[in-house]
mmCIF file of C-alpha atoms in Angstrom:
data_model
loop_
_atom_site.group_PDB
_atom_site.id
_atom_site.type_symbol
_atom_site.label_atom_id
_atom_site.label_comp_id
_atom_site.label_asym_id
_atom_site.label_seq_id
_atom_site.Cartn_x
_atom_site.Cartn_y
_atom_site.Cartn_z
ATOM 1 C CA MET W 102 125.233 120.702 109.849
ATOM 2 C CA HIS W 103 121.954 122.686 109.627
ATOM 3 C CA ALA W 104 119.013 120.342 108.888
ATOM 4 C CA CYS W 105 117.969 122.433 105.740
ATOM 5 C CA LYS W 106 121.603 122.351 104.282
ATOM 6 C CA LEU W 107 121.922 118.635 104.677
ATOM 7 C CA CYS W 108 118.500 118.055 103.058
ATOM 8 C CA GLY W 109 119.712 120.240 100.163
ATOM 9 C CA ARG W 110 122.872 118.311 99.619
ATOM 10 C CA MET W 111 121.002 114.918 99.693
ATOM 11 C CA VAL W 112 118.544 116.165 97.030
ATOM 12 C CA SER W 113 121.421 117.241 94.916
ATOM 13 C CA VAL W 114 122.858 113.760 95.104
ATOM 14 C CA VAL W 115 119.565 112.380 94.072
ATOM 15 C CA LEU W 116 119.252 114.417 91.222
ATOM 16 C CA ARG W 117 122.813 113.836 89.957
ATOM 17 C CA SER W 118 122.411 110.193 90.243
ATOM 18 C CA ASN W 119 121.858 107.805 87.653
ATOM 19 C CA ARG W 120 118.140 108.023 87.200
ATOM 20 C CA ALA W 121 117.941 104.442 85.419
ATOM 21 C CA SER W 122 118.778 102.921 88.739
ATOM 22 C CA LEU W 123 115.800 104.548 90.581
ATOM 23 C CA PRO W 124 112.236 102.939 90.732
ATOM 24 C CA ARG W 125 109.517 104.224 88.619
ATOM 25 C CA PHE W 126 107.000 105.361 91.234
ATOM 26 C CA ASN W 127 103.308 106.241 90.216
ATOM 27 C CA VAL W 128 102.857 109.287 92.280
ATOM 28 C CA VAL W 129 101.678 112.799 91.976
ATOM 29 C CA LEU W 130 103.933 114.805 94.189
ATOM 30 C CA ASN W 131 101.548 117.670 94.687
ATOM 31 C CA SER W 132 98.662 115.282 95.807
ATOM 32 C CA THR W 133 97.164 116.371 99.200
ATOM 33 C CA SER W 134 94.323 113.883 99.418
ATOM 34 C CA ARG W 135 94.093 110.369 100.531
ATOM 35 C CA LYS W 136 90.244 110.004 99.791
ATOM 36 C CA THR W 137 90.791 108.167 96.552
ATOM 37 C CA SER W 138 89.332 104.586 96.012
ATOM 38 C CA VAL W 139 92.737 103.229 94.621
ATOM 39 C CA ARG W 140 96.179 104.175 95.496
ATOM 40 C CA TYR W 141 99.112 103.192 93.200
ATOM 41 C CA TYR W 142 102.763 102.377 93.979
ATOM 42 C CA ASN W 143 105.026 100.461 91.744
ATOM 43 C CA SER W 144 101.872 99.278 89.846
ATOM 44 C CA THR W 145 100.414 97.672 92.807
ATOM 45 C CA ALA W 146 96.979 98.944 93.722
ATOM 46 C CA TYR W 147 95.987 99.654 97.407
ATOM 47 C CA THR W 148 92.238 99.527 97.763
ATOM 48 C CA SER W 149 90.310 101.846 100.105
ATOM 49 C CA SER W 150 89.168 100.736 103.577
ATOM 50 C CA GLU W 151 85.651 99.783 102.265
ATOM 51 C CA SER W 152 84.496 97.211 99.749
ATOM 52 C CA VAL W 153 81.064 96.238 98.560
ATOM 53 C CA THR W 154 79.747 92.772 98.381
ATOM 54 C CA GLU W 155 77.565 91.393 95.785
ATOM 55 C CA SER W 156 74.445 92.119 97.833
ATOM 56 C CA GLY W 157 75.633 95.776 98.165
ATOM 57 C CA THR W 158 76.592 95.625 101.722
ATOM 58 C CA LYS W 159 79.607 97.688 102.700
ATOM 59 C CA GLN W 160 82.300 95.376 104.544
ATOM 60 C CA LYS W 161 85.166 96.847 106.198
ATOM 61 C CA LYS W 162 88.661 95.593 105.487
ATOM 62 C CA THR W 163 91.550 95.194 107.809
ATOM 63 C CA SER W 164 93.969 98.101 107.836
ATOM 64 C CA ILE W 165 96.937 95.689 107.333
ATOM 65 C CA ASN W 166 98.314 95.008 103.960
ATOM 66 C CA PRO W 167 99.752 91.355 103.529
ATOM 67 C CA GLU W 168 102.613 92.622 101.424
ATOM 68 C CA GLU W 169 103.733 94.876 104.173
ATOM 69 C CA VAL W 170 103.638 91.970 106.527
ATOM 70 C CA LYS W 171 106.011 90.102 104.319
ATOM 71 C CA LYS W 172 108.366 92.991 104.301
ATOM 72 C CA PHE W 173 108.616 92.829 108.048
ATOM 73 C CA ASN W 174 108.689 89.052 108.426
ATOM 74 C CA ALA W 175 111.904 89.213 106.344
ATOM 75 C CA LEU W 176 113.600 91.398 108.936
ATOM 76 C CA ALA W 177 113.014 89.007 111.777
ATOM 77 C CA SER W 178 116.803 88.488 112.320
ATOM 78 C CA LYS W 179 117.737 92.191 112.018
ATOM 79 C CA TRP W 180 115.631 93.874 114.538
ATOM 80 C CA TRP W 181 118.273 94.013 117.315
ATOM 81 C CA ASP W 182 121.478 94.604 115.058
ATOM 82 C CA THR W 183 121.888 98.281 116.286
ATOM 83 C CA LYS W 184 124.356 98.943 113.371
ATOM 84 C CA GLY W 185 122.374 97.281 110.590
ATOM 85 C CA GLU W 186 119.366 98.256 108.436
ATOM 86 C CA LEU W 187 117.107 99.148 111.369
ATOM 87 C CA LYS W 188 119.646 101.318 113.337
ATOM 88 C CA GLY W 189 117.634 104.459 112.671
ATOM 89 C CA LEU W 190 114.827 103.001 114.762
ATOM 90 C CA HIS W 191 117.194 102.337 117.601
ATOM 91 C CA SER W 192 118.668 105.731 117.681
ATOM 92 C CA MET W 193 115.057 107.278 117.347
ATOM 93 C CA ASN W 194 114.610 106.084 120.899
ATOM 94 C CA ARG W 195 116.662 108.948 121.966
ATOM 95 C CA LEU W 196 113.666 111.216 121.082
ATOM 96 C CA ARG W 197 110.511 109.033 121.296
ATOM 97 C CA VAL W 198 111.125 107.464 124.619
ATOM 98 C CA PRO W 199 111.668 110.770 126.439
ATOM 99 C CA LEU W 200 108.704 112.261 124.680
ATOM 100 C CA ILE W 201 106.334 109.503 125.964
ATOM 101 C CA ARG W 202 107.706 109.290 129.354
ATOM 102 C CA ASP W 203 107.878 112.995 130.016
ATOM 103 C CA THR W 204 104.353 113.410 128.579
ATOM 104 C CA LEU W 205 102.931 110.717 130.582
ATOM 105 C CA MET W 206 104.566 111.801 133.833
ATOM 106 C CA LYS W 207 103.141 115.348 133.420
ATOM 107 C CA GLN W 208 99.617 113.940 132.487
ATOM 108 C CA HIS W 209 99.594 111.800 135.376
ATOM 109 C CA ARG W 210 101.457 113.909 137.741
ATOM 110 C CA VAL W 211 104.342 111.472 138.534
ATOM 111 C CA SER W 212 107.614 113.066 140.128
ATOM 112 C CA ARG W 213 109.486 109.958 140.847
ATOM 113 C CA LYS W 214 112.498 109.145 138.687
ATOM 114 C CA SER W 215 112.694 105.490 139.450
ATOM 115 C CA ARG W 216 110.367 103.648 137.279
ATOM 116 C CA PRO W 217 108.156 106.550 136.549
ATOM 117 C CA LEU W 218 105.697 104.892 134.342
ATOM 118 C CA GLU W 219 104.756 102.010 136.942
ATOM 119 C CA GLY W 220 100.963 101.491 136.882
ATOM 120 C CA LEU W 221 100.419 102.611 133.431
ATOM 121 C CA ARG W 222 99.276 100.117 130.646
ATOM 122 C CA ILE W 223 100.845 100.870 127.311
ATOM 123 C CA LEU W 224 100.139 99.300 124.009
ATOM 124 C CA ASP W 225 102.839 99.485 121.373
ATOM 125 C CA VAL W 226 101.209 98.982 117.987
ATOM 126 C CA GLY W 227 103.375 97.655 115.222
ATOM 127 C CA CYS W 228 106.207 96.857 117.803
ATOM 128 C CA GLY W 229 108.332 95.006 115.343
ATOM 129 C CA GLY W 230 111.079 93.337 117.307
ATOM 130 C CA GLY W 231 110.321 95.358 120.489
ATOM 131 C CA ILE W 232 112.829 98.150 119.889
ATOM 132 C CA LEU W 233 110.460 100.745 121.587
ATOM 133 C CA SER W 234 108.600 98.330 123.757
ATOM 134 C CA VAL W 235 111.683 97.065 126.025
ATOM 135 C CA PRO W 236 112.735 100.705 127.095
ATOM 136 C CA LEU W 237 109.160 101.612 128.070
ATOM 137 C CA ALA W 238 108.878 98.367 129.917
ATOM 138 C CA LYS W 239 112.032 99.198 131.822
ATOM 139 C CA LEU W 240 110.473 102.504 132.853
ATOM 140 C CA GLY W 241 107.831 100.560 134.807
ATOM 141 C CA ALA W 242 105.066 100.543 132.421
ATOM 142 C CA GLN W 243 102.975 97.381 131.756
ATOM 143 C CA VAL W 244 103.646 97.052 128.052
ATOM 144 C CA THR W 245 101.927 94.912 125.297
ATOM 145 C CA GLY W 246 103.633 94.822 122.132
ATOM 146 C CA LEU W 247 101.202 94.042 119.112
ATOM 147 C CA ASP W 248 102.456 93.319 115.437
ATOM 148 C CA ALA W 249 100.762 91.751 112.498
ATOM 149 C CA SER W 250 104.154 90.269 111.791
ATOM 150 C CA GLU W 251 104.458 86.837 113.578
ATOM 151 C CA GLU W 252 108.009 86.549 112.610
ATOM 152 C CA ALA W 253 108.672 89.936 114.410
ATOM 153 C CA VAL W 254 106.703 88.999 117.528
ATOM 154 C CA LYS W 255 108.986 85.737 117.542
ATOM 155 C CA ALA W 256 112.092 88.018 117.397
ATOM 156 C CA ALA W 257 110.701 90.390 120.109
ATOM 157 C CA THR W 258 109.956 87.290 122.349
ATOM 158 C CA ALA W 259 113.199 85.782 121.960
ATOM 159 C CA HIS W 260 115.060 89.008 122.644
ATOM 160 C CA MET W 261 112.973 89.631 125.889
ATOM 161 C CA ALA W 262 113.941 86.246 127.054
ATOM 162 C CA HIS W 263 117.507 87.396 127.671
ATOM 163 C CA ASP W 264 116.223 89.823 130.299
ATOM 164 C CA PRO W 265 114.463 88.186 133.116
ATOM 165 C CA SER W 266 113.498 91.642 134.702
ATOM 166 C CA LEU W 267 111.097 92.277 131.709
ATOM 167 C CA LYS W 268 109.096 88.946 132.488
ATOM 168 C CA ASP W 269 106.374 90.528 134.419
ATOM 169 C CA THR W 270 105.990 93.832 132.761
ATOM 170 C CA LEU W 271 106.215 93.082 128.831
ATOM 171 C CA THR W 272 104.302 90.750 126.725
ATOM 172 C CA PHE W 273 104.069 90.463 122.833
ATOM 173 C CA THR W 274 101.138 89.480 120.748
ATOM 174 C CA HIS W 275 100.601 88.515 117.103
ATOM 175 C CA GLY W 276 97.451 90.447 115.725
ATOM 176 C CA THR W 277 96.097 93.873 114.852
ATOM 177 C CA VAL W 278 94.343 96.686 116.484
ATOM 178 C CA GLU W 279 91.074 95.626 114.722
ATOM 179 C CA ASP W 280 91.559 92.206 116.347
ATOM 180 C CA LEU W 281 91.660 93.582 119.748
ATOM 181 C CA VAL W 282 88.703 95.830 119.231
ATOM 182 C CA ALA W 283 86.751 92.772 117.972
ATOM 183 C CA SER W 284 87.806 90.546 121.008
ATOM 184 C CA GLU W 285 85.122 89.528 123.269
ATOM 185 C CA VAL W 286 87.095 90.853 126.377
ATOM 186 C CA ARG W 287 88.624 94.204 125.244
ATOM 187 C CA ASP W 288 91.339 95.754 127.196
ATOM 188 C CA TYR W 289 91.746 99.472 127.502
ATOM 189 C CA TYR W 290 95.143 101.263 127.850
ATOM 190 C CA ASP W 291 96.285 104.297 129.605
ATOM 191 C CA ALA W 292 98.372 105.100 126.298
ATOM 192 C CA LEU W 293 98.945 103.792 122.832
ATOM 193 C CA VAL W 294 102.024 104.215 120.718
ATOM 194 C CA ALA W 295 102.044 103.794 116.913
ATOM 195 C CA SER W 296 105.715 104.752 116.059
ATOM 196 C CA GLU W 297 106.593 104.345 112.370
ATOM 197 C CA VAL W 298 103.543 102.474 111.665
ATOM 198 C CA ILE W 299 100.789 104.397 109.979
ATOM 199 C CA GLU W 300 102.683 104.997 106.796
ATOM 200 C CA HIS W 301 102.312 101.225 106.209
ATOM 201 C CA VAL W 302 98.640 100.721 106.900
ATOM 202 C CA ASP W 303 96.007 100.722 104.019
ATOM 203 C CA ALA W 304 93.001 102.139 105.698
ATOM 204 C CA LEU W 305 93.922 105.168 107.899
ATOM 205 C CA ASP W 306 90.614 105.813 109.121
ATOM 206 C CA ASP W 307 90.066 102.086 110.310
ATOM 207 C CA PHE W 308 93.508 102.102 112.007
ATOM 208 C CA VAL W 309 93.177 105.368 113.921
ATOM 209 C CA GLY W 310 89.512 104.508 114.786
ATOM 210 C CA SER W 311 90.423 101.223 116.164
ATOM 211 C CA SER W 312 93.490 102.677 118.058
ATOM 212 C CA CYS W 313 91.409 105.357 119.697
ATOM 213 C CA ASP W 314 88.876 102.619 120.778
ATOM 214 C CA LEU W 315 91.677 100.910 122.700
ATOM 215 C CA VAL W 316 92.532 103.936 124.767
ATOM 216 C CA LYS W 317 90.859 104.786 128.123
ATOM 217 C CA PRO W 318 88.904 108.140 128.150
ATOM 218 C CA GLY W 319 91.699 110.656 129.231
ATOM 219 C CA GLY W 320 94.374 108.415 127.774
ATOM 220 C CA SER W 321 97.036 109.331 125.468
ATOM 221 C CA LEU W 322 98.086 108.258 121.697
ATOM 222 C CA PHE W 323 101.428 108.829 120.478
ATOM 223 C CA PHE W 324 102.516 108.726 116.846
ATOM 224 C CA THR W 325 105.489 109.117 114.737
ATOM 225 C CA THR W 326 105.460 108.979 111.019
ATOM 226 C CA ILE W 327 106.520 110.622 107.721
ATOM 227 C CA ASN W 328 104.824 113.641 106.073
ATOM 228 C CA ARG W 329 103.714 113.226 102.446
ATOM 229 C CA THR W 330 105.697 116.010 100.731
ATOM 230 C CA ASN W 331 108.012 116.587 97.809
ATOM 231 C CA GLN W 332 111.060 116.340 100.307
ATOM 232 C CA SER W 333 109.987 113.117 101.942
ATOM 233 C CA TYR W 334 109.692 111.457 98.398
ATOM 234 C CA TYR W 335 113.181 112.436 97.496
ATOM 235 C CA LEU W 336 114.864 111.963 100.895
ATOM 236 C CA ALA W 337 112.706 109.184 102.903
ATOM 237 C CA VAL W 338 112.192 107.075 99.670
ATOM 238 C CA ILE W 339 114.757 107.641 96.819
ATOM 239 C CA ALA W 340 117.693 108.811 98.925
ATOM 240 C CA ALA W 341 117.096 106.704 102.162
ATOM 241 C CA GLU W 342 116.397 103.592 100.418
ATOM 242 C CA TYR W 343 118.103 103.548 96.966
ATOM 243 C CA ILE W 344 121.086 105.837 97.402
ATOM 244 C CA VAL W 345 122.164 106.115 100.866
ATOM 245 C CA GLY W 346 120.669 102.785 101.846
ATOM 246 C CA VAL W 347 119.641 103.516 105.394
ATOM 247 C CA VAL W 348 116.471 101.274 105.165
ATOM 248 C CA PRO W 349 115.879 98.305 102.947
ATOM 249 C CA ARG W 350 114.532 98.936 99.454
ATOM 250 C CA GLY W 351 110.793 98.871 99.201
ATOM 251 C CA THR W 352 110.242 99.825 102.829
ATOM 252 C CA HIS W 353 108.117 102.776 102.173
ATOM 253 C CA ASN W 354 105.316 103.598 99.871
ATOM 254 C CA TRP W 355 105.237 107.479 99.544
ATOM 255 C CA ASN W 356 101.462 107.507 98.610
ATOM 256 C CA LYS W 357 100.671 106.325 102.077
ATOM 257 C CA PHE W 358 102.481 108.897 103.991
ATOM 258 C CA VAL W 359 100.395 110.880 106.021
ATOM 259 C CA SER W 360 100.332 114.645 106.581
ATOM 260 C CA PRO W 361 99.765 116.084 110.120
ATOM 261 C CA GLU W 362 96.441 117.738 108.966
ATOM 262 C CA GLU W 363 95.184 114.223 107.980
ATOM 263 C CA LEU W 364 96.292 112.617 111.100
ATOM 264 C CA LYS W 365 94.822 115.308 113.098
ATOM 265 C CA ASP W 366 91.321 115.100 111.331
ATOM 266 C CA GLU W 367 91.143 111.302 111.797
ATOM 267 C CA LEU W 368 92.001 111.633 115.619
ATOM 268 C CA ARG W 369 89.439 114.571 116.001
ATOM 269 C CA ALA W 370 86.751 112.267 114.107
ATOM 270 C CA ASN W 371 87.302 109.825 117.059
ATOM 271 C CA ASN W 372 87.125 112.324 119.819
ATOM 272 C CA CYS W 373 90.843 112.566 120.385
ATOM 273 C CA HIS W 374 92.354 116.024 120.536
ATOM 274 C CA PRO W 375 95.959 116.650 119.382
ATOM 275 C CA ARG W 376 98.077 118.387 122.027
ATOM 276 C CA LEU W 377 101.338 118.869 120.627
ATOM 277 C CA ILE W 378 103.357 118.116 117.290
ATOM 278 C CA HIS W 379 107.152 118.074 116.915
ATOM 279 C CA GLY W 380 109.149 117.988 113.639
ATOM 280 C CA MET W 381 111.919 115.263 113.537
ATOM 281 C CA PHE W 382 115.232 115.317 111.688
ATOM 282 C CA TYR W 383 117.378 112.319 110.903
ATOM 283 C CA ASN W 384 120.930 112.577 109.948
ATOM 284 C CA PRO W 385 121.776 109.211 108.283
ATOM 285 C CA PHE W 386 125.570 109.923 108.240
ATOM 286 C CA MET W 387 125.598 110.206 111.898
ATOM 287 C CA ASN W 388 122.672 108.127 112.732
ATOM 288 C CA HIS W 389 121.312 110.827 114.940
ATOM 289 C CA TRP W 390 117.792 112.245 115.429
ATOM 290 C CA SER W 391 117.023 115.610 116.545
ATOM 291 C CA TRP W 392 113.818 117.918 117.036
ATOM 292 C CA THR W 393 113.124 120.470 114.371
ATOM 293 C CA GLY W 394 110.617 123.173 113.842
ATOM 294 C CA SER W 395 109.496 121.655 110.400
ATOM 295 C CA THR W 396 107.231 118.893 109.953
ATOM 296 C CA GLU W 397 108.038 118.606 106.293
ATOM 297 C CA MET W 398 109.740 115.151 106.705
ATOM 298 C CA ASN W 399 109.259 113.248 109.936
ATOM 299 C CA TYR W 400 106.940 114.291 112.821
ATOM 300 C CA ALA W 401 105.693 113.190 116.422
ATOM 301 C CA LEU W 402 102.160 113.790 117.511
ATOM 302 C CA HIS W 403 100.465 113.446 120.966
ATOM 303 C CA ALA W 404 96.919 113.499 121.403
ATOM 304 C CA ILE W 405 94.310 112.843 124.397
ATOM 305 C CA LYS W 406 91.208 111.049 124.128
ATOM 306 C CA ASP W 407 88.030 112.913 125.385
ATOM 307 C CA ALA W 408 87.121 112.058 128.724
ATOM 308 C CA SER W 409 83.425 112.903 128.318
ATOM 309 C CA GLU W 410 80.809 111.422 130.622
ATOM 310 C CA ALA W 411 79.470 109.184 128.156
ATOM 311 C CA ASP W 412 82.991 107.621 127.653
ATOM 312 C CA LEU W 413 83.416 107.395 131.387
ATOM 313 C CA LYS W 414 80.147 105.516 131.854
ATOM 314 C CA ASN W 415 81.215 102.985 129.094
ATOM 315 C CA ASP W 416 84.662 102.456 130.543
#
């Protein structure tokens, strides 16, 4: 079925459903700006990335929201259930793994088919149970999975233990990108992946800035996320969580969805240049992802960090 037709049918289901069973979201569907000081979702306030102390000094906050971490801690036993609530993330690998592999092979002029990412260091931010980290490591990359959920990291580590071939190429760490940037010995990566992550952070500017800081000059950043549109409100939140049930209720906060232009602006502000963007479409009835020309719902973005002389001297 054509993507637009399926979307239309799902929206019709939403509109015909019992509205009393739907959550009361404090959202403005035509909102286009994330520059407000407070964002609301189900009467919960999410503060901006900066606070002011009693002395008047601005103090940066972590981009991680504790309530989001709790959500993913609760999923610890479900990460590797390929037919469960997270099956959509497993099937998404059919798109995102080839995208990352082929882009890096072209960028680094690799032609070998066996372990084509060997020699490259990749940071998988918000790795969860390692659903994306594992296939990237099997392609030969040295992968570090990073997550703010300690329970997710435990689940990922436990799963990895069943495959001895991953012992030397894959590690999992509990923490945030801000933690890595602040560490005394900072590692720099050939590529950073943040797949289905930025729609869960509080401070987009801090998160993107720290992510860019962790990538080598000339390195790549890959994002997949959900656009903030009327369509994504009805399909990614109402339909997906409360009607079809393809993801757990309360997983997403529509106000925190990020438009392609917002993400591009944040990347450019950190000397990273968007190179490609692809729309993504998910058919929940077939558990199938496909590329599409529209970015109204999900999209993938690849950017490259500026390899300026100043950056190279500091590398």
